[in-house]
Amino acid sequence: MTTWQELQAEVADRLAAASPDERVVFAVGVAERLMRAQEALPAHEQAEYALGLRPTLNALWEAALGNASAFGEIKHGLGEHLLSEYCHNDGQAGPGDADEPAAAAVLHTAVAYLFGAGDPVPLVSSRAVQAADARSNAGERANTGEPLNNSDSNAVDPDAILTAELHRQLRDLTLIRQHSASLRHARLGLDIDTSARLHRALRIPLSTVETDA
């Protein structure tokens, strides 16, 4: 049986082999799922800073799928973050809102798109894995208020949740790869028909929250 660590290594290998444009689409899809999970929380649990990055995420979708005019909005969104109190080097002593998984994923994706740097994309993948791990821990506490024993039939299996997330990421990479020819020059802008086709083929399936879909 494949472990989640082996799956994570496979995701890293496939990201390394993907084109920069494919990597950005992958990162936007992961960021979208994390954002939707954040938006689905009860109002008192939502992270306001993360929700404020929704316009930047929407612009990233447009840019990743061929609308080069979205560059300015992404640049503006990242610039606002860089000039805010949430961009700091104070560690845990500073405000941590930008370290929330959805917020961090959007910001890393914006860096990857604007600067063509590959390194932020694996970080986006990792944030989704970390969020899955946090969900599994929360599930354990919700069941009994205490960590569960392995013998408990209702126990949440953390490894299963991580495995499901990574299988989901591999599925996403396979789907994106099928459209690699169209995405190859997405950063430079695509015609309206191609962009619309990519939105239909990629944005909806990559946005679904279920990790085992």
GROMACS .gro file of C-alpha atoms in nm:
model
  213
    1MET     CA    1   0.000   0.000   0.000
    2THR     CA    2   0.135   0.339  -0.099
    3THR     CA    3   0.202   0.569   0.196
    4TRP     CA    4   0.115   0.937   0.200
    5GLN     CA    5   0.486   1.016   0.212
    6GLU     CA    6   0.538   0.828  -0.115
    7LEU     CA    7   0.241   1.006  -0.270
    8GLN     CA    8   0.380   1.342  -0.159
    9ALA     CA    9   0.710   1.257  -0.328
   10GLU     CA   10   0.521   1.166  -0.646
   11VAL     CA   11   0.338   1.500  -0.640
   12ALA     CA   12   0.672   1.679  -0.603
   13ASP     CA   13   0.821   1.485  -0.896
   14ARG     CA   14   0.526   1.559  -1.122
   15LEU     CA   15   0.530   1.927  -1.033
   16ALA     CA   16   0.900   1.938  -1.117
   17ALA     CA   17   0.823   1.790  -1.459
   18ALA     CA   18   0.529   2.023  -1.531
   19SER     CA   19   0.555   2.349  -1.722
   20PRO     CA   20   0.537   2.678  -1.528
   21ASP     CA   21   0.188   2.742  -1.665
   22GLU     CA   22   0.065   2.398  -1.559
   23ARG     CA   23   0.211   2.451  -1.213
   24VAL     CA   24   0.027   2.780  -1.171
   25VAL     CA   25  -0.306   2.624  -1.271
   26PHE     CA   26  -0.246   2.346  -1.020
   27ALA     CA   27  -0.167   2.598  -0.745
   28VAL     CA   28  -0.475   2.806  -0.824
   29GLY     CA   29  -0.693   2.495  -0.801
   30VAL     CA   30  -0.550   2.400  -0.461
   31ALA     CA   31  -0.587   2.759  -0.337
   32GLU     CA   32  -0.950   2.761  -0.455
   33ARG     CA   33  -1.032   2.445  -0.261
   34LEU     CA   34  -0.873   2.586   0.053
   35MET     CA   35  -1.059   2.914   0.007
   36ARG     CA   36  -1.392   2.738  -0.038
   37ALA     CA   37  -1.330   2.538   0.278
   38GLN     CA   38  -1.258   2.866   0.458
   39GLU     CA   39  -1.572   3.029   0.317
   40ALA     CA   40  -1.782   2.731   0.430
   41LEU     CA   41  -1.687   2.776   0.795
   42PRO     CA   42  -1.931   2.938   1.040
   43ALA     CA   43  -1.892   3.316   1.031
   44HIS     CA   44  -1.726   3.333   1.372
   45GLU     CA   45  -1.456   3.086   1.261
   46GLN     CA   46  -1.371   3.250   0.928
   47ALA     CA   47  -1.037   3.421   0.877
   48GLU     CA   48  -1.117   3.773   0.758
   49TYR     CA   49  -0.777   3.828   0.600
   50ALA     CA   50  -0.805   3.510   0.393
   51LEU     CA   51  -1.153   3.603   0.270
   52GLY     CA   52  -1.019   3.942   0.165
   53LEU     CA   53  -0.790   3.764  -0.083
   54ARG     CA   54  -1.085   3.625  -0.284
   55PRO     CA   55  -1.052   3.897  -0.555
   56THR     CA   56  -0.683   3.810  -0.599
   57LEU     CA   57  -0.771   3.441  -0.627
   58ASN     CA   58  -1.037   3.516  -0.889
   59ALA     CA   59  -0.780   3.719  -1.084
   60LEU     CA   60  -0.534   3.430  -1.060
   61TRP     CA   61  -0.791   3.201  -1.221
   62GLU     CA   62  -0.833   3.445  -1.507
   63ALA     CA   63  -0.457   3.483  -1.556
   64ALA     CA   64  -0.380   3.113  -1.525
   65LEU     CA   65  -0.637   3.031  -1.794
   66GLY     CA   66  -0.518   3.288  -2.044
   67ASN     CA   67  -0.644   3.636  -1.951
   68ALA     CA   68  -0.321   3.834  -1.935
   69SER     CA   69  -0.507   4.153  -1.837
   70ALA     CA   70  -0.551   4.008  -1.485
   71PHE     CA   71  -0.179   4.063  -1.421
   72GLY     CA   72  -0.241   4.411  -1.281
   73GLU     CA   73  -0.498   4.298  -1.025
   74ILE     CA   74  -0.269   4.018  -0.907
   75LYS     CA   75   0.022   4.259  -0.877
   76HIS     CA   76  -0.194   4.500  -0.679
   77GLY     CA   77  -0.319   4.225  -0.447
   78LEU     CA   78   0.029   4.097  -0.371
   79GLY     CA   79   0.157   4.452  -0.330
   80GLU     CA   80  -0.110   4.525  -0.069
   81HIS     CA   81   0.002   4.221   0.123
   82LEU     CA   82   0.370   4.316   0.106
   83LEU     CA   83   0.290   4.662   0.244
   84SER     CA   84   0.059   4.534   0.518
   85GLU     CA   85   0.132   4.434   0.875
   86TYR     CA   86   0.075   4.071   0.775
   87CYS     CA   87   0.404   4.062   0.584
   88HIS     CA   88   0.663   4.053   0.862
   89ASN     CA   89   0.964   3.868   1.001
   90ASP     CA   90   0.847   3.866   1.362
   91GLY     CA   91   0.761   3.497   1.369
   92GLN     CA   92   0.486   3.410   1.615
   93ALA     CA   93   0.509   3.758   1.765
   94GLY     CA   94   0.356   3.911   1.452
   95PRO     CA   95   0.002   3.879   1.311
   96GLY     CA   96  -0.047   3.532   1.169
   97ASP     CA   97  -0.351   3.574   0.943
   98ALA     CA   98  -0.146   3.538   0.624
   99ASP     CA   99  -0.025   3.198   0.747
  100GLU     CA  100  -0.380   3.056   0.735
  101PRO     CA  101  -0.377   2.783   0.464
  102ALA     CA  102  -0.609   2.956   0.213
  103ALA     CA  103  -0.435   3.292   0.251
  104ALA     CA  104  -0.089   3.141   0.225
  105ALA     CA  105  -0.187   2.939  -0.082
  106VAL     CA  106  -0.321   3.246  -0.264
  107LEU     CA  107  -0.011   3.450  -0.182
  108HIS     CA  108   0.233   3.175  -0.285
  109THR     CA  109   0.038   3.129  -0.609
  110ALA     CA  110   0.052   3.501  -0.683
  111VAL     CA  111   0.431   3.495  -0.641
  112ALA     CA  112   0.458   3.191  -0.870
  113TYR     CA  113   0.250   3.363  -1.139
  114LEU     CA  114   0.409   3.707  -1.124
  115PHE     CA  115   0.770   3.595  -1.109
  116GLY     CA  116   0.758   3.258  -1.282
  117ALA     CA  117   0.927   3.104  -0.979
  118GLY     CA  118   0.861   2.734  -0.931
  119ASP     CA  119   0.941   2.701  -0.564
  120PRO     CA  120   0.614   2.847  -0.425
  121VAL     CA  121   0.400   2.583  -0.599
  122PRO     CA  122   0.516   2.286  -0.389
  123LEU     CA  123   0.448   2.508  -0.087
  124VAL     CA  124   0.087   2.543  -0.201
  125SER     CA  125   0.062   2.164  -0.227
  126SER     CA  126   0.209   2.129   0.121
  127ARG     CA  127  -0.037   2.380   0.270
  128ALA     CA  128  -0.326   2.165   0.146
  129VAL     CA  129  -0.167   1.857   0.305
  130GLN     CA  130  -0.120   2.048   0.631
  131ALA     CA  131  -0.482   2.162   0.618
  132ALA     CA  132  -0.594   1.801   0.566
  133ASP     CA  133  -0.387   1.697   0.866
  134ALA     CA  134  -0.548   1.974   1.074
  135ARG     CA  135  -0.895   1.853   0.968
  136SER     CA  136  -0.812   1.500   1.077
  137ASN     CA  137  -0.696   1.624   1.418
  138ALA     CA  138  -1.011   1.835   1.453
  139GLY     CA  139  -1.220   1.530   1.367
  140GLU     CA  140  -1.060   1.332   1.648
  141ARG     CA  141  -1.133   1.606   1.901
  142ALA     CA  142  -1.491   1.646   1.776
  143ASN     CA  143  -1.567   1.279   1.826
  144THR     CA  144  -1.475   1.248   2.194
  145GLY     CA  145  -1.297   1.561   2.303
  146GLU     CA  146  -0.980   1.353   2.330
  147PRO     CA  147  -0.746   1.181   2.081
  148LEU     CA  148  -0.895   0.848   1.982
  149ASN     CA  149  -0.744   0.504   2.023
  150ASN     CA  150  -0.679   0.304   1.708
  151SER     CA  151  -0.931   0.047   1.830
  152ASP     CA  152  -1.217   0.299   1.825
  153SER     CA  153  -1.440   0.218   1.525
  154ASN     CA  154  -1.523   0.587   1.480
  155ALA     CA  155  -1.160   0.699   1.482
  156VAL     CA  156  -1.044   0.941   1.217
  157ASP     CA  157  -0.744   0.801   1.031
  158PRO     CA  158  -0.502   1.092   0.974
  159ASP     CA  159  -0.303   0.896   0.716
  160ALA     CA  160  -0.621   0.825   0.517
  161ILE     CA  161  -0.706   1.195   0.504
  162LEU     CA  162  -0.355   1.288   0.391
  163THR     CA  163  -0.361   1.009   0.133
  164ALA     CA  164  -0.696   1.131  -0.002
  165GLU     CA  165  -0.562   1.487  -0.039
  166LEU     CA  166  -0.252   1.370  -0.225
  167HIS     CA  167  -0.450   1.138  -0.452
  168ARG     CA  168  -0.666   1.441  -0.528
  169GLN     CA  169  -0.359   1.645  -0.617
  170LEU     CA  170  -0.232   1.372  -0.847
  171ARG     CA  171  -0.571   1.353  -1.015
  172ASP     CA  172  -0.562   1.729  -1.067
  173LEU     CA  173  -0.215   1.711  -1.219
  174THR     CA  174  -0.332   1.439  -1.458
  175LEU     CA  175  -0.627   1.654  -1.569
  176ILE     CA  176  -0.408   1.960  -1.616
  177ARG     CA  177  -0.156   1.759  -1.816
  178GLN     CA  178  -0.430   1.674  -2.068
  179HIS     CA  179  -0.448   2.046  -2.153
  180SER     CA  180  -0.073   2.115  -2.147
  181ALA     CA  181  -0.060   2.220  -2.513
  182SER     CA  182  -0.323   2.492  -2.461
  183LEU     CA  183  -0.168   2.608  -2.133
  184ARG     CA  184   0.187   2.632  -2.265
  185HIS     CA  185   0.158   3.003  -2.345
  186ALA     CA  186  -0.122   3.100  -2.106
  187ARG     CA  187   0.098   3.354  -1.931
  188LEU     CA  188   0.125   3.552  -2.256
  189GLY     CA  189  -0.251   3.546  -2.308
  190LEU     CA  190  -0.483   3.315  -2.500
  191ASP     CA  191  -0.769   3.384  -2.737
  192ILE     CA  192  -1.115   3.414  -2.585
  193ASP     CA  193  -1.241   3.079  -2.714
  194THR     CA  194  -0.942   2.885  -2.579
  195SER     CA  195  -0.964   3.059  -2.244
  196ALA     CA  196  -1.338   2.984  -2.219
  197ARG     CA  197  -1.276   2.618  -2.304
  198LEU     CA  198  -1.009   2.592  -2.034
  199HIS     CA  199  -1.245   2.747  -1.779
  200ARG     CA  200  -1.503   2.477  -1.857
  201ALA     CA  201  -1.251   2.194  -1.864
  202LEU     CA  202  -1.042   2.291  -1.562
  203ARG     CA  203  -1.188   2.551  -1.330
  204ILE     CA  204  -1.498   2.357  -1.225
  205PRO     CA  205  -1.334   2.017  -1.159
  206LEU     CA  206  -1.030   2.172  -0.993
  207SER     CA  207  -1.252   2.378  -0.763
  208THR     CA  208  -1.452   2.097  -0.605
  209VAL     CA  209  -1.370   2.065  -0.236
  210GLU     CA  210  -1.405   1.687  -0.196
  211THR     CA  211  -1.056   1.532  -0.179
  212ASP     CA  212  -1.177   1.189  -0.283
  213ALA     CA  213  -1.390   1.301  -0.573
   0.00000   0.00000   0.00000
